[in-house]
Coordinates of C-alpha atoms in Angstrom, one line a residue:
Chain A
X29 CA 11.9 10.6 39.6
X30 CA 8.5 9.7 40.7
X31 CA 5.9 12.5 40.2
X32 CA 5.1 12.0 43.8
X33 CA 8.4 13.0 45.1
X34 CA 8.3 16.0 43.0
X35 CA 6.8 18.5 44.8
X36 CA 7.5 16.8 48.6
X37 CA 10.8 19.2 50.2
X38 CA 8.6 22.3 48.7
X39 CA 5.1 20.9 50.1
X40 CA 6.6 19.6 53.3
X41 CA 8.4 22.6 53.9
X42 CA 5.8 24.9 53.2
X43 CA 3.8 22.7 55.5
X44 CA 6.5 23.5 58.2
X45 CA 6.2 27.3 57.3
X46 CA 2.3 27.2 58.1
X47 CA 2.9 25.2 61.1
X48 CA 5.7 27.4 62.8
X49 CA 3.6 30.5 62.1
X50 CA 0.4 29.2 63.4
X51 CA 2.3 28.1 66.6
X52 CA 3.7 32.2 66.2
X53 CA 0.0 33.4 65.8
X54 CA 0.0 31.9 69.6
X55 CA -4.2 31.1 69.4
X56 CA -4.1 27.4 69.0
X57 CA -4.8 25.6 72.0
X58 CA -2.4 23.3 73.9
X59 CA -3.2 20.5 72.5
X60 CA -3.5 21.3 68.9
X61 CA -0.5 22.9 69.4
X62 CA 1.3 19.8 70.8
X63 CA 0.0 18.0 67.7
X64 CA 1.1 20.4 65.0
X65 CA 4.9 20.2 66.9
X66 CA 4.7 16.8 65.9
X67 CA 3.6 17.0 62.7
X68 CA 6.3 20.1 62.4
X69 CA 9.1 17.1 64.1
X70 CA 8.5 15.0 61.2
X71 CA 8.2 17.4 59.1
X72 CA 11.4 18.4 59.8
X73 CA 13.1 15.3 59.8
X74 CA 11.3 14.4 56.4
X75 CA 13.3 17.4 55.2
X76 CA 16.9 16.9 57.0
X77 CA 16.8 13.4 55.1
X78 CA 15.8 14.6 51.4
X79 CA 18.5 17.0 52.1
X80 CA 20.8 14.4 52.5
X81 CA 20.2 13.1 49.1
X82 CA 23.2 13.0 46.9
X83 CA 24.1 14.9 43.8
X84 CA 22.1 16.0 40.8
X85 CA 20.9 14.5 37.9
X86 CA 21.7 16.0 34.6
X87 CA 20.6 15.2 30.9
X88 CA 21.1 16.9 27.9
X89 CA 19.1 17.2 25.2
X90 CA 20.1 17.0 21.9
X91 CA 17.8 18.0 19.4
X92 CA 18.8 18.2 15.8
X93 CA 18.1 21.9 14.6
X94 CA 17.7 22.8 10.8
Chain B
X3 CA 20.9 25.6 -33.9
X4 CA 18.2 28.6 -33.5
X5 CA 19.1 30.9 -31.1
X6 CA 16.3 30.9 -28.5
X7 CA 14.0 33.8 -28.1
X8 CA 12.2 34.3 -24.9
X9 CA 9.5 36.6 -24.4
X10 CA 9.8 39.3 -21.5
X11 CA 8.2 37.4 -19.2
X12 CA 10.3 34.6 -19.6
X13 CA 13.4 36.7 -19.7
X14 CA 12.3 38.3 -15.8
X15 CA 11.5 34.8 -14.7
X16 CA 14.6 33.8 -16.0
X17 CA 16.4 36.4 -14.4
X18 CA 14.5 35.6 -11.0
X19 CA 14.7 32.2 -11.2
X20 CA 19.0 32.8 -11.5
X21 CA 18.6 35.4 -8.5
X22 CA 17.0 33.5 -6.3
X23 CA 19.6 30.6 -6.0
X24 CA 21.6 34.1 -4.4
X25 CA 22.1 34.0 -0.4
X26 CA 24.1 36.7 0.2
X27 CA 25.1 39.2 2.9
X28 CA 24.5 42.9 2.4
X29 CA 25.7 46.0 4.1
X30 CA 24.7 49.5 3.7
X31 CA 22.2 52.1 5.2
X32 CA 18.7 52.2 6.0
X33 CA 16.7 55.4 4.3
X34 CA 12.9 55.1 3.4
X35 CA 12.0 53.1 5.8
X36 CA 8.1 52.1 6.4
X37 CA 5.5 49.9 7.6
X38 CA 2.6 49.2 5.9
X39 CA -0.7 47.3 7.5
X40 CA 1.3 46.3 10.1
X41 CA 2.6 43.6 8.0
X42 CA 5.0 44.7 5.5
X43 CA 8.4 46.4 6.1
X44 CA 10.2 48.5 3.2
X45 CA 13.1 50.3 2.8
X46 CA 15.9 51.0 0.4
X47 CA 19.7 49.8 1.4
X48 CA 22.3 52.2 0.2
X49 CA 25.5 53.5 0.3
X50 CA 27.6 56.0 -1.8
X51 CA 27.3 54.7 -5.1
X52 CA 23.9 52.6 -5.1
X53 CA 20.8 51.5 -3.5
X54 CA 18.6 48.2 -3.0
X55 CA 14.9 48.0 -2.7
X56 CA 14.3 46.1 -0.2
X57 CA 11.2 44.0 1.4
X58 CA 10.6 41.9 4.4
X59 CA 7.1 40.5 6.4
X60 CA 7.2 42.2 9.5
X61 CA 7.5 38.6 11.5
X62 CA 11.0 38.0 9.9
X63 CA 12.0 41.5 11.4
X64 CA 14.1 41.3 14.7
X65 CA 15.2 44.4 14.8
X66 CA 13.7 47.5 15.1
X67 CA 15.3 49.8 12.5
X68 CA 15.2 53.4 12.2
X69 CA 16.7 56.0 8.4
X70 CA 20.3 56.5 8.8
X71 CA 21.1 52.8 10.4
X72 CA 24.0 50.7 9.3
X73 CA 22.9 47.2 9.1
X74 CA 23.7 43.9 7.4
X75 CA 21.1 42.1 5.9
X76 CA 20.7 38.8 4.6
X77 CA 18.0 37.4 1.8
X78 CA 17.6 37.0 -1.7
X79 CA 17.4 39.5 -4.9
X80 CA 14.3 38.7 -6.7
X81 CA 12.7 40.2 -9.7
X82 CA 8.7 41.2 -10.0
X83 CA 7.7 39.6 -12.4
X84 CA 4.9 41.8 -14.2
X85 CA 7.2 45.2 -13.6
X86 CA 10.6 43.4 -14.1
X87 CA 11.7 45.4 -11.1
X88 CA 14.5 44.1 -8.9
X89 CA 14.6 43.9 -5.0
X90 CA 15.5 42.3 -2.2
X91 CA 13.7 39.9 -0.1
X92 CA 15.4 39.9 3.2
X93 CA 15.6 37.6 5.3
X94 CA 17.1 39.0 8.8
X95 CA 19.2 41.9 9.3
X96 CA 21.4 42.7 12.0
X97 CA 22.4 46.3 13.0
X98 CA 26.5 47.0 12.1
X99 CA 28.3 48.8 14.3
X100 CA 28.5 50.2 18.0
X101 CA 25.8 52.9 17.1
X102 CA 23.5 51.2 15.1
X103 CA 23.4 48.2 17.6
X104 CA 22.7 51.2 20.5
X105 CA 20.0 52.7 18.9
X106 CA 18.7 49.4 17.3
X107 CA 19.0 48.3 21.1
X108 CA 17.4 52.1 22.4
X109 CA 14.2 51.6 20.2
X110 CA 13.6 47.4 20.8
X111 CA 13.8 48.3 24.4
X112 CA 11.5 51.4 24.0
X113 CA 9.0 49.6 21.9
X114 CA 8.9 46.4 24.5
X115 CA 8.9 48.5 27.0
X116 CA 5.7 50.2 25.6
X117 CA 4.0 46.6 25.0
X118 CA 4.4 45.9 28.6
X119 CA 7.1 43.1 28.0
X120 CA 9.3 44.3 31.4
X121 CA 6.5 45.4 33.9
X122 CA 6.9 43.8 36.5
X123 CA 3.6 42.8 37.4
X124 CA 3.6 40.1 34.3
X125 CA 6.5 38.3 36.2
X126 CA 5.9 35.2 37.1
X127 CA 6.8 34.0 40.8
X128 CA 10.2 31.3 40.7
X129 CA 9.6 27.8 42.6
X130 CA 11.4 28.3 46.0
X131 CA 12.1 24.2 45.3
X132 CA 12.2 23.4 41.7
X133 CA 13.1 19.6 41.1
X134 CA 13.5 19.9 37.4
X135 CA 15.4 23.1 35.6
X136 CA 15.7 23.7 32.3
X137 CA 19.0 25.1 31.2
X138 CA 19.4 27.2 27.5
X139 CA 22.9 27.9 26.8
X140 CA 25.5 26.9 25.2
X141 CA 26.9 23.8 26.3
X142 CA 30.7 25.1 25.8
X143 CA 30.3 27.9 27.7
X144 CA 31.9 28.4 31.0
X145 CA 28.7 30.0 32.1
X146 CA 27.0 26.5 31.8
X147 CA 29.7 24.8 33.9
X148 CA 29.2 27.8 36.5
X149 CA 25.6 27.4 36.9
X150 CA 26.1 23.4 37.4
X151 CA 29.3 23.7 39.5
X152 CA 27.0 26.5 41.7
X153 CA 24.0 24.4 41.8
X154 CA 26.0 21.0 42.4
X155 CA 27.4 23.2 45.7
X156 CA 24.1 24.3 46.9
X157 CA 21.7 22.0 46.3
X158 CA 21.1 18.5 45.6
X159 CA 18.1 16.1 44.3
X160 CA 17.6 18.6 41.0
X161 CA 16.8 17.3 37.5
X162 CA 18.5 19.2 35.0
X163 CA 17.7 19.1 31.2
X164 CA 20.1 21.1 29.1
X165 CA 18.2 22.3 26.0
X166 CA 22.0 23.6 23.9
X167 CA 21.3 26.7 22.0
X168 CA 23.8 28.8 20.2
X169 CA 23.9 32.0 22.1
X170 CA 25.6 34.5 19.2
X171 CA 25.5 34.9 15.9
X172 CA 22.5 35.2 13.6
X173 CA 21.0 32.2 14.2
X174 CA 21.0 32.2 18.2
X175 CA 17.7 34.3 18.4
X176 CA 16.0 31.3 16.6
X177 CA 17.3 28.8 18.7
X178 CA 16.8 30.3 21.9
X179 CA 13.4 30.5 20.8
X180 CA 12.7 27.3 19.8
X181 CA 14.2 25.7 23.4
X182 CA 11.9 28.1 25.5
X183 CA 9.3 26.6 23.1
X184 CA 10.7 23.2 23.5
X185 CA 10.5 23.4 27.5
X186 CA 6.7 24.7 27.0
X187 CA 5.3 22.7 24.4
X188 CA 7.0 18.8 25.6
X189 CA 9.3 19.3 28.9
X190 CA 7.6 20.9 31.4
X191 CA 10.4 22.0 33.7
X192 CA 9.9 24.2 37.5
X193 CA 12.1 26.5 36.0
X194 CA 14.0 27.7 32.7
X195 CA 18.1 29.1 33.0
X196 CA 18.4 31.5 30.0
X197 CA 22.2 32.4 30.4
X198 CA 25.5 33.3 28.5
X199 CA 28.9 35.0 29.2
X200 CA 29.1 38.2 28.9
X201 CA 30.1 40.1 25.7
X202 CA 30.0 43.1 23.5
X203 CA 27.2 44.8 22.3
X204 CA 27.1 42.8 19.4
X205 CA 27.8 38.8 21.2
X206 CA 24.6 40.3 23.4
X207 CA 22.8 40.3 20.3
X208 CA 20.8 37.3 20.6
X209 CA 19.5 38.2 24.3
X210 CA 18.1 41.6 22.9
X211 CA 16.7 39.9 19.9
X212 CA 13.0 41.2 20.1
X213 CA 11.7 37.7 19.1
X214 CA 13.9 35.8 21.9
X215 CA 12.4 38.5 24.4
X216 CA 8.6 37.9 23.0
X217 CA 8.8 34.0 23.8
X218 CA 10.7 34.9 27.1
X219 CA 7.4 37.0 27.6
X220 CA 4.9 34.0 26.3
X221 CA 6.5 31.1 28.3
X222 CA 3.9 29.4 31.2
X223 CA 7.5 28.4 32.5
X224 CA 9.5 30.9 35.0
X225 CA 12.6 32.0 33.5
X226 CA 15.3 33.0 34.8
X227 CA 17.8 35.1 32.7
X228 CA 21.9 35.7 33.6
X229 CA 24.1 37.1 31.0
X230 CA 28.2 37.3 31.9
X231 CA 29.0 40.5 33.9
X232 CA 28.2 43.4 31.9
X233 CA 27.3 47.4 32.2
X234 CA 24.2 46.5 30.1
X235 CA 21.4 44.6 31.2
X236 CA 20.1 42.6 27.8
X237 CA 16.4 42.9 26.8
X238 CA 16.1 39.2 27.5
X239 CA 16.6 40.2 31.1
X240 CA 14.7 42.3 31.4
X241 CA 11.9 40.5 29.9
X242 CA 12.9 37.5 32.2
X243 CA 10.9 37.0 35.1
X244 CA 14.1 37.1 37.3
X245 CA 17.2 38.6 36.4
X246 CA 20.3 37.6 37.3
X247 CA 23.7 39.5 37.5
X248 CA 25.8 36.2 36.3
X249 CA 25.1 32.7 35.4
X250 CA 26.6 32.0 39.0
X251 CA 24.4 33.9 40.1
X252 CA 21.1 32.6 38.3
X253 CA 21.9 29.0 40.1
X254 CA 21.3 30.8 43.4
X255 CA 17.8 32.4 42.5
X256 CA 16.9 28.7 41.0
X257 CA 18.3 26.6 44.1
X258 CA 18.0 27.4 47.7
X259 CA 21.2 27.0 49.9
X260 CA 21.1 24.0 51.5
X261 CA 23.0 25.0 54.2
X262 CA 20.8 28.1 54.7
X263 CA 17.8 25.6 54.4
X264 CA 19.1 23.0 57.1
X265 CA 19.8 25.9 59.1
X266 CA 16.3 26.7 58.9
X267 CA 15.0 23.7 59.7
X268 CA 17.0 23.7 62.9
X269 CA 15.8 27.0 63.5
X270 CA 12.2 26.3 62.7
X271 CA 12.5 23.0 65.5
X272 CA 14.0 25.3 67.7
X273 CA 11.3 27.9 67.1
X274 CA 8.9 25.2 67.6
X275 CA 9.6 24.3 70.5
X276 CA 10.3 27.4 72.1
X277 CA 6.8 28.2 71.5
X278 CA 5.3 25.4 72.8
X279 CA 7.4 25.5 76.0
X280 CA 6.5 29.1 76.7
X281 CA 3.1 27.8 76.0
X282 CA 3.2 25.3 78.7
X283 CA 4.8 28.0 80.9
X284 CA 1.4 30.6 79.9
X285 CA -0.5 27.5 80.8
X286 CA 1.6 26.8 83.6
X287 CA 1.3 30.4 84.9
X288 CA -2.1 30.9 84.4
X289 CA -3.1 27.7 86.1
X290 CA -0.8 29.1 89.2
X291 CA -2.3 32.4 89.0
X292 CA -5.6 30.8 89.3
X293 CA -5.0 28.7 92.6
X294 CA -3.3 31.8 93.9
X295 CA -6.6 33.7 92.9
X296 CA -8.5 31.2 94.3
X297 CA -6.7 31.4 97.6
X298 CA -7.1 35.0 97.8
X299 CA -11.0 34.8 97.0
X300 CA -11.2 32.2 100.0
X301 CA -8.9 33.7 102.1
X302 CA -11.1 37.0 101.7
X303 CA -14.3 34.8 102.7
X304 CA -12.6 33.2 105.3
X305 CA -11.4 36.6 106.7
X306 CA -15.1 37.9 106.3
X307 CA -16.5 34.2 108.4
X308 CA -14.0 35.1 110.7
X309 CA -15.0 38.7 111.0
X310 CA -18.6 37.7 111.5
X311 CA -17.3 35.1 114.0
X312 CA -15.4 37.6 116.1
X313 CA -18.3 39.9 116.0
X314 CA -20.8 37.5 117.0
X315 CA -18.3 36.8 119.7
X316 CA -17.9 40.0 120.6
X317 CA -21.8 40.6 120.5
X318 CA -22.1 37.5 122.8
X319 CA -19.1 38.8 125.2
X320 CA -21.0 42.0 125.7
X321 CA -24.3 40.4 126.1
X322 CA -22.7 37.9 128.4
X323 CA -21.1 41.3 130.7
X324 CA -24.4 43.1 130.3
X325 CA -26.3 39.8 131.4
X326 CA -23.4 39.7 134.3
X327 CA -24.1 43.1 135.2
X328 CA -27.7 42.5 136.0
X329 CA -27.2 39.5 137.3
X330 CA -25.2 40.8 139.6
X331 CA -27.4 44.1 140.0
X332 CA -30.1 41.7 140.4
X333 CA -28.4 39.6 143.6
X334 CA -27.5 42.7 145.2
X335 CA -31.1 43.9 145.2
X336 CA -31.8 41.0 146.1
X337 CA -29.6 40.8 148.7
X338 CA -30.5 44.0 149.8
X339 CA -33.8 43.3 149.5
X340 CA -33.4 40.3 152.1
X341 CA -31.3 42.3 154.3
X342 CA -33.9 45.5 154.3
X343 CA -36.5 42.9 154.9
X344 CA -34.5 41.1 157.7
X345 CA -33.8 44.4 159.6
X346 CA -37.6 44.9 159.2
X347 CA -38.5 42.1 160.1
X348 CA -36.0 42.3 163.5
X349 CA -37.7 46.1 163.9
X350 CA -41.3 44.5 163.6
X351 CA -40.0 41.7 165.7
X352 CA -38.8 43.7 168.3
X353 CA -41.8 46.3 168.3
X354 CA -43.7 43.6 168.5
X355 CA -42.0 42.4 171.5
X356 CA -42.0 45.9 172.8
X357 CA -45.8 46.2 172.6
X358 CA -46.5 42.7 174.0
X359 CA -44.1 44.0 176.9
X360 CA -46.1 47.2 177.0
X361 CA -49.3 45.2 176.4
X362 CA -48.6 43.2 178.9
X363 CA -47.9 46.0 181.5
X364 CA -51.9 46.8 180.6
X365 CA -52.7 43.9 181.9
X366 CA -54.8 45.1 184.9
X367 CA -54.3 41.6 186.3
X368 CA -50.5 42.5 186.0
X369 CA -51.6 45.7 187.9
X370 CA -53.0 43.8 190.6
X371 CA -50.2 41.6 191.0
X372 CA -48.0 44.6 191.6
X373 CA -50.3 45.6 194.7
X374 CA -53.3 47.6 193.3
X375 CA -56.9 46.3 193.8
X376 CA -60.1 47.6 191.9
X377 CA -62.7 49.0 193.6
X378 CA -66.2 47.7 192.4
X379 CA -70.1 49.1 193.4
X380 CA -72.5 46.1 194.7
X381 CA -73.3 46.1 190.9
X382 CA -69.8 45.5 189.9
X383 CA -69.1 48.7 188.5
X384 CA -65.4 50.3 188.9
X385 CA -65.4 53.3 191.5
X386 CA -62.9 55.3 190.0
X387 CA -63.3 57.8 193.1
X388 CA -63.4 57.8 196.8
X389 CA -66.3 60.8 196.0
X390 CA -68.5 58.2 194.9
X391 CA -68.7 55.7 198.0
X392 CA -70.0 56.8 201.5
X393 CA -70.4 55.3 205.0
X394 CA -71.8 52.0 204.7
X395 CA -71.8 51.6 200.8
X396 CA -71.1 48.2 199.8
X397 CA -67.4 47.7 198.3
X398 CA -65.9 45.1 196.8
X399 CA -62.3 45.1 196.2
X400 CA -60.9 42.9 193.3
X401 CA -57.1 41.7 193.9
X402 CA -55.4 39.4 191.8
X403 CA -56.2 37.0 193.7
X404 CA -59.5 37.1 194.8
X405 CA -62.3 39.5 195.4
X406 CA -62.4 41.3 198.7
X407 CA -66.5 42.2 200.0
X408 CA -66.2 44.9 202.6
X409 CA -68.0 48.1 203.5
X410 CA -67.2 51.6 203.6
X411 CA -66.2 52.8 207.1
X412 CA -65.0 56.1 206.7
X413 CA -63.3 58.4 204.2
X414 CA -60.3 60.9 203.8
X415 CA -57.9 62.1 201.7
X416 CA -54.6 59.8 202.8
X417 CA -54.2 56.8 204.2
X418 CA -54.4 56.5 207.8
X419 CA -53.4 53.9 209.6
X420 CA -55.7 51.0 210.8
X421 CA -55.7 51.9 214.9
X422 CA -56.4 55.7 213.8
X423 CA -59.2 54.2 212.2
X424 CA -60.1 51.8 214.8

């Protein structure tokens, strides 16, 4: 897996986090706020589609003990 | 052939060297147990009949052992050399029996305890979205397939690396070591899965192993500990950074619910726009509010213009009534004036009339012409009485229409007539 998808569902959705509770916090002006619900939109999406991913990948590692 | 003679040396080196092929179990009871510089552990193994000196380095201890325990140890007898005394070099030992693995459990736990091993504020924080776990268990055990078949169900894009580890039995502790090592030192996962089934006292060993619990401690990794269902929670958990009740169980701490997580994402579009269309509606509100504002500020200026209009009006009615008043004050005098002076002016007129009449009754011509005649002297000076004139005085008598020249003949008081006279 590239190291660049690694940390994207927990970044993005952290992103969302900070996005929803600044729009909460209710002092961001209309049109920042029309611009972070965009950014939250794709955001969103972003995550609905890693979500959508299939299955998990598991390897086992066997190591020769002494 | 001689028979060969060995000095006493050789004999105890002999005698060590034969010994120390030996790797052997023992079993018996602690008594005499020390520590010296922190380093070196001794005690004597016995039982009814016998006892064994015995030695160990304090790092190959995994136990923490206490007079009166039953254990089973494993090492090699060896001789010293320079005394020829025997002992036992051991190797590890493993507490025998319910009670010794309690208390052998009571005082790790204390002593861990003590370090600061469990306190909680040396836990380290678990990835809410770990894309690679680690997994240490056995890879038999049902508890493995659990933790897959529970992650498999919950989550999905997860890279796991299963590190297999014996999880009982006397080697386990040194396995399960060497994997959390493993992870740390060359495959750094999000996230470590201690687990096992659950098990006696004595399967359990291994996850209250002090030296298991010290790496658990050490690792830079998060781990996650679940042992099988079981009234005792094992040192490892404790140590754990999270603890969880079964290996089921440790696959939901590690991986989020994706259900729970779409869910939230719904949620958190919902939320979004909920709060930006109740934004719009404040905005929307406000700018409303404003116009209505502003409509009451003009409305209360336009009521004021008004107000001043009205009362300039009404300032200007009145004047106009007052100026209407005198006005008309002003033609009645006037009026009256030119009547007062009209009937004057008739009164004049007719007093003047009256004196001209009168006037004219003066005129002593207008006398005349009614009949009288004025006496005059030869001097033409008015006799005003018959006293005056005597016989033969000259008389002239003016009548309006001429002057009369006569002379005085006689007088009397009446008029007599003219044959009397003559």
């Amino acid at each position: 897996m590239p190291k660049t998808e690694k940390f994207a569902f927990g970044k993005s959705f952290d992103r969302l986090t900070e996005i929803v509770e600044s729009l909460e916090g209710g002092e961001v002006d209309l049109d920042k706020a029309l611009e972070q619900y965009e950014e939250g939109l794709k955001l969103v999406q972003a995550c609905n589609k890693k979500l959508k991913e299939v299955g998990n990948k598991i390897e086992v590692i066997k190591d020769k003990y002494e | 052939m001689e028979e060969q003679i060995l000095t006493v040396t050789q004999c105890n080196s002999l005698v060590k060297d034969v010994l120390s092929e030996l790797r052997i179990w023992v079993q018996g009871e602690i008594s005499g147990y020390k520590i010296s510089q922190n380093k070196w552990v001794t005690f004597d193994l016995k039982d009814e009949g016998s006892k064994i000196n015995c030695f160990m380095t304090i790092y190959q201890l995994d136990q923490v052992l206490e007079d009166g325990m039953e254990i089973k140890m494993y090492g090699t007898p060896s001789v010293y050399v320079p005394y020829g005394k025997y002992s036992f070099t051991v190797q590890k030992v493993e507490p025998v029996g319910e009670g010794a693995l309690r208390k052998a459990f009571e005082l790790t736990k204390r002593k861990l305890q003590e370090e600061g091993i469990f306190s909680p504020e040396q836990k380290k924080a678990i990835p809410r979205f770990p894309q690679k776990v680690g997994i240490i268990t056995s890879e038999e055990a049902a508890a493995y397939t659990d933790f897959q078949r529970i992650v498999n169900n919950r989550w999905s894009g997860v890279e796991m690396t299963l590190r297999p580890s014996l999880v009982q039995g006397v080697n386990a502790p040194g396995q399960l070591v060497q994997a959390i090592e493993w992870f740390n030192k060359h495959y750094p996962v999000d996230v470590i899965v201690m687990t096992r089934g659950g098990g006696s006292l004595e399967d359990l060993q291994a996850f209250n192993s002090e030296q298991v619990c010290r790496a658990i401690y050490a690792s830079n990794i998060p781990i996650v500990c679940g042992v099988g269902h079981e009234r005792d929670t094992t040192l490892a958990e404790l140590s754990a950074d999270k603890r969880a009740s079964t290996p089921s169980n440790a696959a939901e701490i590690v991986v989020p619910d994706k259900q729970d997580i779409l869910a939230h994402l719904e949620r958190s579009k919902q939320q979004m726009q909920d709060i930006l269309l109740s934004e719009v509606e404040r905005y929307q509100w406000k700018v409303n509010e404003y116009g209505t504002r502003m409509g009451i500020l003009m409305q209360a200026k336009t009521a004021k213009f008004t107000e001043m209009e009205h009362a300039l009006e009404r300032a200007f009615q009145s004047y106009r009534s007052q100026l209407a008043v005198y006005t008309s004050r002003l033609t009645q005098i006037k009026k009256s004036l030119r009547e007062s002076m009209k009937s004057k002016q008739q009164t004049l007129k007719q007093d003047i009339a009256q004196m001209n009449k009168l006037l004219a009754s003066y005129n002593p011509q207008n006398v005349l012409k009614r009949g009288y005649a004025i006496p005059r002297n030869a001097q033409g000076a008015l006799i005003t009485s018959a006293k005056k004139l005597k016989k033969g005085d000259y008389l002239q008598t003016e009548f309006a229409d001429g002057v009369v020249a006569s002379t005085v003949e006689s007088k009397s008081k009446t008029i007599r007539k003219t044959d009397t006279l003559l």
